[in-house]
GROMACS .gro file of C-alpha atoms in nm:
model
  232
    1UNK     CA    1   0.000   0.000   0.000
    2UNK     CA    2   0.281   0.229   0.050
    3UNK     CA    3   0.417   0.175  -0.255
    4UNK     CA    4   0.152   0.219  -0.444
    5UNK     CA    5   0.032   0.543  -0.257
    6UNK     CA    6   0.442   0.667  -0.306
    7UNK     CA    7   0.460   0.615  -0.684
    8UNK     CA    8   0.135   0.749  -0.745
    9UNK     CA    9   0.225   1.055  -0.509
   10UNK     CA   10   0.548   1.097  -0.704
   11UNK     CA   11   0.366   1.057  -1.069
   12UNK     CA   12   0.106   1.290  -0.927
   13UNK     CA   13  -0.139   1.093  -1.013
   14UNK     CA   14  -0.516   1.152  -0.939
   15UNK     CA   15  -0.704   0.974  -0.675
   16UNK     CA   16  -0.322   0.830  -0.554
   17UNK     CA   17  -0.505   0.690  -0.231
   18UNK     CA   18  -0.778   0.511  -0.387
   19UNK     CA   19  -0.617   0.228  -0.431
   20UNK     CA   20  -0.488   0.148  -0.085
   21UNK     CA   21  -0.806   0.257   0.027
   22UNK     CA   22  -0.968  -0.006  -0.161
   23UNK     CA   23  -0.753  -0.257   0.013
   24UNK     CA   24  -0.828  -0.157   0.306
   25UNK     CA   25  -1.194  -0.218   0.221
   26UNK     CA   26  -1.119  -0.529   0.036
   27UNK     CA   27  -0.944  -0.662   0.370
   28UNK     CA   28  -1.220  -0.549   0.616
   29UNK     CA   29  -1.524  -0.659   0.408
   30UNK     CA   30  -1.342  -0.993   0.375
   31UNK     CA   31  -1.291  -1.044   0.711
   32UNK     CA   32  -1.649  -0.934   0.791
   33UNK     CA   33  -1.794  -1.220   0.521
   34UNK     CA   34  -1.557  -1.492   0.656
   35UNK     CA   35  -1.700  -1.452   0.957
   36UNK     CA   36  -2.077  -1.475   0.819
   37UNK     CA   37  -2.011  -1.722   0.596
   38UNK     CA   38  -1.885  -1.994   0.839
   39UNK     CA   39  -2.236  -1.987   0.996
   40UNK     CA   40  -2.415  -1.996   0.655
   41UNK     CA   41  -2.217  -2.195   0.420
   42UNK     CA   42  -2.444  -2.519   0.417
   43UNK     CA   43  -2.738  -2.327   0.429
   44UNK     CA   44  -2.889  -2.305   0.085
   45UNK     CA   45  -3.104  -2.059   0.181
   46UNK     CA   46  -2.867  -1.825   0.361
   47UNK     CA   47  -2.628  -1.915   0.083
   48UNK     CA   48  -2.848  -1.792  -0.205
   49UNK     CA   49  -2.922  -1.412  -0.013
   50UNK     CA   50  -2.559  -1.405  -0.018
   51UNK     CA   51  -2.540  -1.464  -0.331
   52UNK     CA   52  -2.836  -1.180  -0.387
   53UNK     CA   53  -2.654  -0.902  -0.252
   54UNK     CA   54  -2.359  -1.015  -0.441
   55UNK     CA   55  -2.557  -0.960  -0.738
   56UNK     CA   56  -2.679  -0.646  -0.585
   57UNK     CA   57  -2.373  -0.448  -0.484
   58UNK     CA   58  -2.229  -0.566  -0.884
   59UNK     CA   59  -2.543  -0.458  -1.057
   60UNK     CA   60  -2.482  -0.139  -0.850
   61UNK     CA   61  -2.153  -0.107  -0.935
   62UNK     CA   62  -2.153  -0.182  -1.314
   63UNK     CA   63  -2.432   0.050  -1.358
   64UNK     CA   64  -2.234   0.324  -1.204
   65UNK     CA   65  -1.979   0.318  -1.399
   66UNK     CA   66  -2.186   0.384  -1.741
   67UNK     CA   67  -2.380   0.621  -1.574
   68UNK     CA   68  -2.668   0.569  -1.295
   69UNK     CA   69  -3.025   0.579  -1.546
   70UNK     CA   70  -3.327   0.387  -1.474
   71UNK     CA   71  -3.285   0.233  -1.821
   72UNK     CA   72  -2.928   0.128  -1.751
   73UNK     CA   73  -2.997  -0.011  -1.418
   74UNK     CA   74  -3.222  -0.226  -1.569
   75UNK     CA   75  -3.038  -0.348  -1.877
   76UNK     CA   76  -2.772  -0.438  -1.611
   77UNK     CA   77  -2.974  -0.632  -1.419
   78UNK     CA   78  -3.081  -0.823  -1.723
   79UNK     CA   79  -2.768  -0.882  -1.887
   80UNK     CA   80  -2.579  -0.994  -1.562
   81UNK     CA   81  -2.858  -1.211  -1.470
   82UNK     CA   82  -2.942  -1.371  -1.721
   83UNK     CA   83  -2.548  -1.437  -1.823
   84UNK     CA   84  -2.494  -1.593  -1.454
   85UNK     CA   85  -2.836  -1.799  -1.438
   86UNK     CA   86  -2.761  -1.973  -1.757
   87UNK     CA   87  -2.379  -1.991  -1.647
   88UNK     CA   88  -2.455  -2.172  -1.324
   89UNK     CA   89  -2.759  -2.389  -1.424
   90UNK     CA   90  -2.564  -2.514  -1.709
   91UNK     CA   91  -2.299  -2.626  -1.487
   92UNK     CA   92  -2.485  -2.795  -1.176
   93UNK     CA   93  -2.752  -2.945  -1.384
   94UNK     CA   94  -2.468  -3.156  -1.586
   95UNK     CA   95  -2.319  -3.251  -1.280
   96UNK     CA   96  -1.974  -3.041  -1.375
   97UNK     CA   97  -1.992  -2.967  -1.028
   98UNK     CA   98  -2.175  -3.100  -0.739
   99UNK     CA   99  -2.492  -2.935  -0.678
  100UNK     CA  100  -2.377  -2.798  -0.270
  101UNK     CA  101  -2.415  -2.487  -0.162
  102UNK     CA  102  -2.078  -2.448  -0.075
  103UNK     CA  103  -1.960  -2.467  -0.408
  104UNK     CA  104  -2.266  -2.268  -0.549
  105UNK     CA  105  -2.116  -1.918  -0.344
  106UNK     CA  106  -1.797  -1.991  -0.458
  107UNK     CA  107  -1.906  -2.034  -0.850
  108UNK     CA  108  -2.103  -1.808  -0.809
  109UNK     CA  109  -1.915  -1.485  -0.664
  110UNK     CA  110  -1.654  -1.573  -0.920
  111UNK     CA  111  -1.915  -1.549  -1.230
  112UNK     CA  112  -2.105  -1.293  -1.120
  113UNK     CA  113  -1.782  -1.045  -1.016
  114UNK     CA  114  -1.655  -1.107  -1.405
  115UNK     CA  115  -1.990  -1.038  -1.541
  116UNK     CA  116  -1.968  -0.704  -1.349
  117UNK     CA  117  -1.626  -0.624  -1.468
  118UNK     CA  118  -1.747  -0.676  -1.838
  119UNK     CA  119  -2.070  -0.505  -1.794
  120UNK     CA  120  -1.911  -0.227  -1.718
  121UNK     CA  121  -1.639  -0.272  -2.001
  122UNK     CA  122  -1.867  -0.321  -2.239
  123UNK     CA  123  -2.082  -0.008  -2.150
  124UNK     CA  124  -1.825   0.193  -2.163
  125UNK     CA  125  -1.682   0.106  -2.452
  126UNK     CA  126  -2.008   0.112  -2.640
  127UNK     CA  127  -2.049   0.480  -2.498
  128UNK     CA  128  -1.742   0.636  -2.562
  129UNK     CA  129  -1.711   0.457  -2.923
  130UNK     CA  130  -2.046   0.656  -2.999
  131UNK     CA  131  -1.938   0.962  -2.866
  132UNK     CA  132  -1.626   0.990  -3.066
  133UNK     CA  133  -1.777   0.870  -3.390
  134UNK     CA  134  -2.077   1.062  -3.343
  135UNK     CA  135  -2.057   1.226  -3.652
  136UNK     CA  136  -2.086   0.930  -3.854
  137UNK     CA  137  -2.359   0.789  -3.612
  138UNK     CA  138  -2.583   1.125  -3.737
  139UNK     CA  139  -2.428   1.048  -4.109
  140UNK     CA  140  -2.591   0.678  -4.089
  141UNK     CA  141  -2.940   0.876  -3.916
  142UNK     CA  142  -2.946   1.150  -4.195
  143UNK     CA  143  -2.916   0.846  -4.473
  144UNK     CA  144  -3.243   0.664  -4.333
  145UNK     CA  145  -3.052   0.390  -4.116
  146UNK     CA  146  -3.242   0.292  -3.787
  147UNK     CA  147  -3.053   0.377  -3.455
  148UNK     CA  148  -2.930   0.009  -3.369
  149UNK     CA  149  -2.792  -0.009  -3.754
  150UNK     CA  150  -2.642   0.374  -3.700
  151UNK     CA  151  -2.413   0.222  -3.387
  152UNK     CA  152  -2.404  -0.159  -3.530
  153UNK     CA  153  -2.021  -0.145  -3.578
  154UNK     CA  154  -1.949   0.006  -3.247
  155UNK     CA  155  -2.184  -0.226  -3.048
  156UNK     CA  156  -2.021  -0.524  -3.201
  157UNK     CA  157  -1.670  -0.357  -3.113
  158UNK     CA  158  -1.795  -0.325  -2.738
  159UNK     CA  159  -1.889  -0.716  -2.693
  160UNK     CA  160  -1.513  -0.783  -2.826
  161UNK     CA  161  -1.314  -0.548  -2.631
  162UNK     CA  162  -1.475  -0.611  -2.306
  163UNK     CA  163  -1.463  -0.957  -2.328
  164UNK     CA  164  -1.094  -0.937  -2.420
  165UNK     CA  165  -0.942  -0.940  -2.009
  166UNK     CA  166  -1.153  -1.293  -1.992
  167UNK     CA  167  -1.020  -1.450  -2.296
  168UNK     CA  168  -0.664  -1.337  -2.235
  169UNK     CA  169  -0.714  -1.468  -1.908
  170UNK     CA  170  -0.855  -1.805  -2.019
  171UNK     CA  171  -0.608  -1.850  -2.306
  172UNK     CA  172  -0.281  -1.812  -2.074
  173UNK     CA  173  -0.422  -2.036  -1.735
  174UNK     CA  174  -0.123  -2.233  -1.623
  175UNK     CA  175   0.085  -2.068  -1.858
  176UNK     CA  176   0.136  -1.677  -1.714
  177UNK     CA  177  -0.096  -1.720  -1.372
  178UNK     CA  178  -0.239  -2.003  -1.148
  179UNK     CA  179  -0.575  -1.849  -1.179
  180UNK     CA  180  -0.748  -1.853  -0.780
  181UNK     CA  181  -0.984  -2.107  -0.766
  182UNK     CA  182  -0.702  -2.368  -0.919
  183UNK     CA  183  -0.437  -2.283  -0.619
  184UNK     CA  184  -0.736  -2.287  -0.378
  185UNK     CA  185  -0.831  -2.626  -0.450
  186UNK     CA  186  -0.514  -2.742  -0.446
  187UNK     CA  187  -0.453  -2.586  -0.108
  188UNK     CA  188  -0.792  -2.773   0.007
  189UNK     CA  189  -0.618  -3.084  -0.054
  190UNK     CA  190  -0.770  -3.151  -0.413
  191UNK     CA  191  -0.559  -3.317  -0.667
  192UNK     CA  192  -0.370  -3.091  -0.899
  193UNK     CA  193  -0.602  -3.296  -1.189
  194UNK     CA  194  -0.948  -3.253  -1.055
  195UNK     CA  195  -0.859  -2.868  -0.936
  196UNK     CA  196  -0.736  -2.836  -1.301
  197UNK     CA  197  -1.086  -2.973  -1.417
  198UNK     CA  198  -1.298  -2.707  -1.129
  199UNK     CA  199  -1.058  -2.455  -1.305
  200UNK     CA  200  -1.180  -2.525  -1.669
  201UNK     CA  201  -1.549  -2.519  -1.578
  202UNK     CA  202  -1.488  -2.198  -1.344
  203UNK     CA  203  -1.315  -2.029  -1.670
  204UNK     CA  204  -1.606  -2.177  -1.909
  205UNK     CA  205  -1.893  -2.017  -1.683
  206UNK     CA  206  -1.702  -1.691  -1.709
  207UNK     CA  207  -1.685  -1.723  -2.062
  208UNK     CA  208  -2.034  -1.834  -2.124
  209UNK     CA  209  -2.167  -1.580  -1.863
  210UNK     CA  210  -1.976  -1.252  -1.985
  211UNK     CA  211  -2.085  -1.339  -2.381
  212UNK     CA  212  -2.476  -1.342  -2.239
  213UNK     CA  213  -2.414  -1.036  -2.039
  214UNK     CA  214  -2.257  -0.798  -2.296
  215UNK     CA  215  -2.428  -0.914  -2.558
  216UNK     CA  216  -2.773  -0.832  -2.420
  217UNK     CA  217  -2.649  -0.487  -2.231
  218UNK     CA  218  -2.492  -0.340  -2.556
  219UNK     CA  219  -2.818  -0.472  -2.803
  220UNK     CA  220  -3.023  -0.286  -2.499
  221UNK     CA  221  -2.757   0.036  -2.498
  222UNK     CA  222  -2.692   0.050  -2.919
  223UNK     CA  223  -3.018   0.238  -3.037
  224UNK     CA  224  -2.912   0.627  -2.998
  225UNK     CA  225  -3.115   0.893  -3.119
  226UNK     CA  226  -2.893   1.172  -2.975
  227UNK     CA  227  -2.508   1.224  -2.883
  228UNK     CA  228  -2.433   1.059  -2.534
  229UNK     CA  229  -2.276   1.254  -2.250
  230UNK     CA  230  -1.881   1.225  -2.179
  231UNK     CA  231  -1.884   0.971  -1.893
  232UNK     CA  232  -1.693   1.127  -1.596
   0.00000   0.00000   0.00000
């Protein structure tokens, strides 16, 4: 933390404390969920409100970051759900992983904190694309094209680039990083093979969840009728 407070202090930097203070926060709202979650772990009940306000707090925080609107809220909600649903049904109803609660929090949190990341990737991209080509947006709109045609290129753009971190990610496992839930397992005493296996179908889910979610958020975001506002 001091580092990383000292060379942003000496690059002058804005916001140089934010991220220590974010580990600070990390660290105390990690220590306050350990402690709930060894009470609630088996509880399937107590395991899926966790998993709520999970959802919750990422929805939040996705649709912050493209800008706090009714609209967007909801085209969050939609995208991210329905990307982590299919994500996690897919896998338990196979029998890819056993159908506990246990392991339901821990696929889950991991899916549904990706699907925030690219949510809000994906938005922004899409956002800041149409802003700077505006001019041929209006160009497309002058010549008769509907809205989602005037901003196809862009939206399609968005989906790739913000599902780019995920597929580098996937593409290098084992290779440039010993992703978490791999070196967890292993430290749980599960065979290097069978963590190795979790690991594929954690990285799948991501995959499979992220596509859903960007897809439907930028096809919900893509139709503009006037020039978006510089996001802050």
């Amino acid at each position: 933390m001091v580092i990383t407070v000292g060379v942003l202090a000496w690059s002058r930097s804005p916001q140089r404390f934010a991220p220590a203070l974010a580990v600070l926060r990390g660290a105390v709202q990690l220590g306050l969920i350990s402690l709930i979650l060894g009470g609630v772990i088996t509880s399937p009940l107590w395991v899926a409100c966790a998993l709520l306000v999970m959802f919750a707090v990422a929805a939040a925080t996705a649709t912050g970051r493209i800008g706090f609107t009714v609209r967007h809220a909801t085209l969050v909600v939609l995208g991210m759900g329905l990307g982590v649903v299919v994500a996690l049904v897919v896998v338990f109803s196979t029998g890819a992983i056993l159908a506990e609660p246990r392991y339901l929090l821990a696929l889950g949190g991991i899916v549904i904190g990706n699907t925030m990341s690219i949510a809000a990737l994906a938005g922004r991209r899409l956002r800041e694309s149409t802003l700077d080509r505006w001019d041929e947006v209006e160009g497309w709109l002058a010549l008769g094209a509907q809205p989602r045609q005037a901003t196809l290129d862009m939206a399609r753009a968005a989906v790739h680039a913000a599902l780019i971190p995920s597929t580098d990610q996937t593409k290098t496992t084992g290779l440039v990083t010993l992703p978490g839930a791999f070196v967890g397992a292993i430290f749980g005493g599960i065979s290097p093979l069978e963590a190795g296996r979790f690991q594929i179908v954690v990285l799948a889910s991501i995959m499979a969840a992220g596509a859903l979610t960007a897809v439907v958020l930028v096809r919900g975001l893509a139709p503009a009728n006037v020039r978006p506002d510089p996001l802050g």
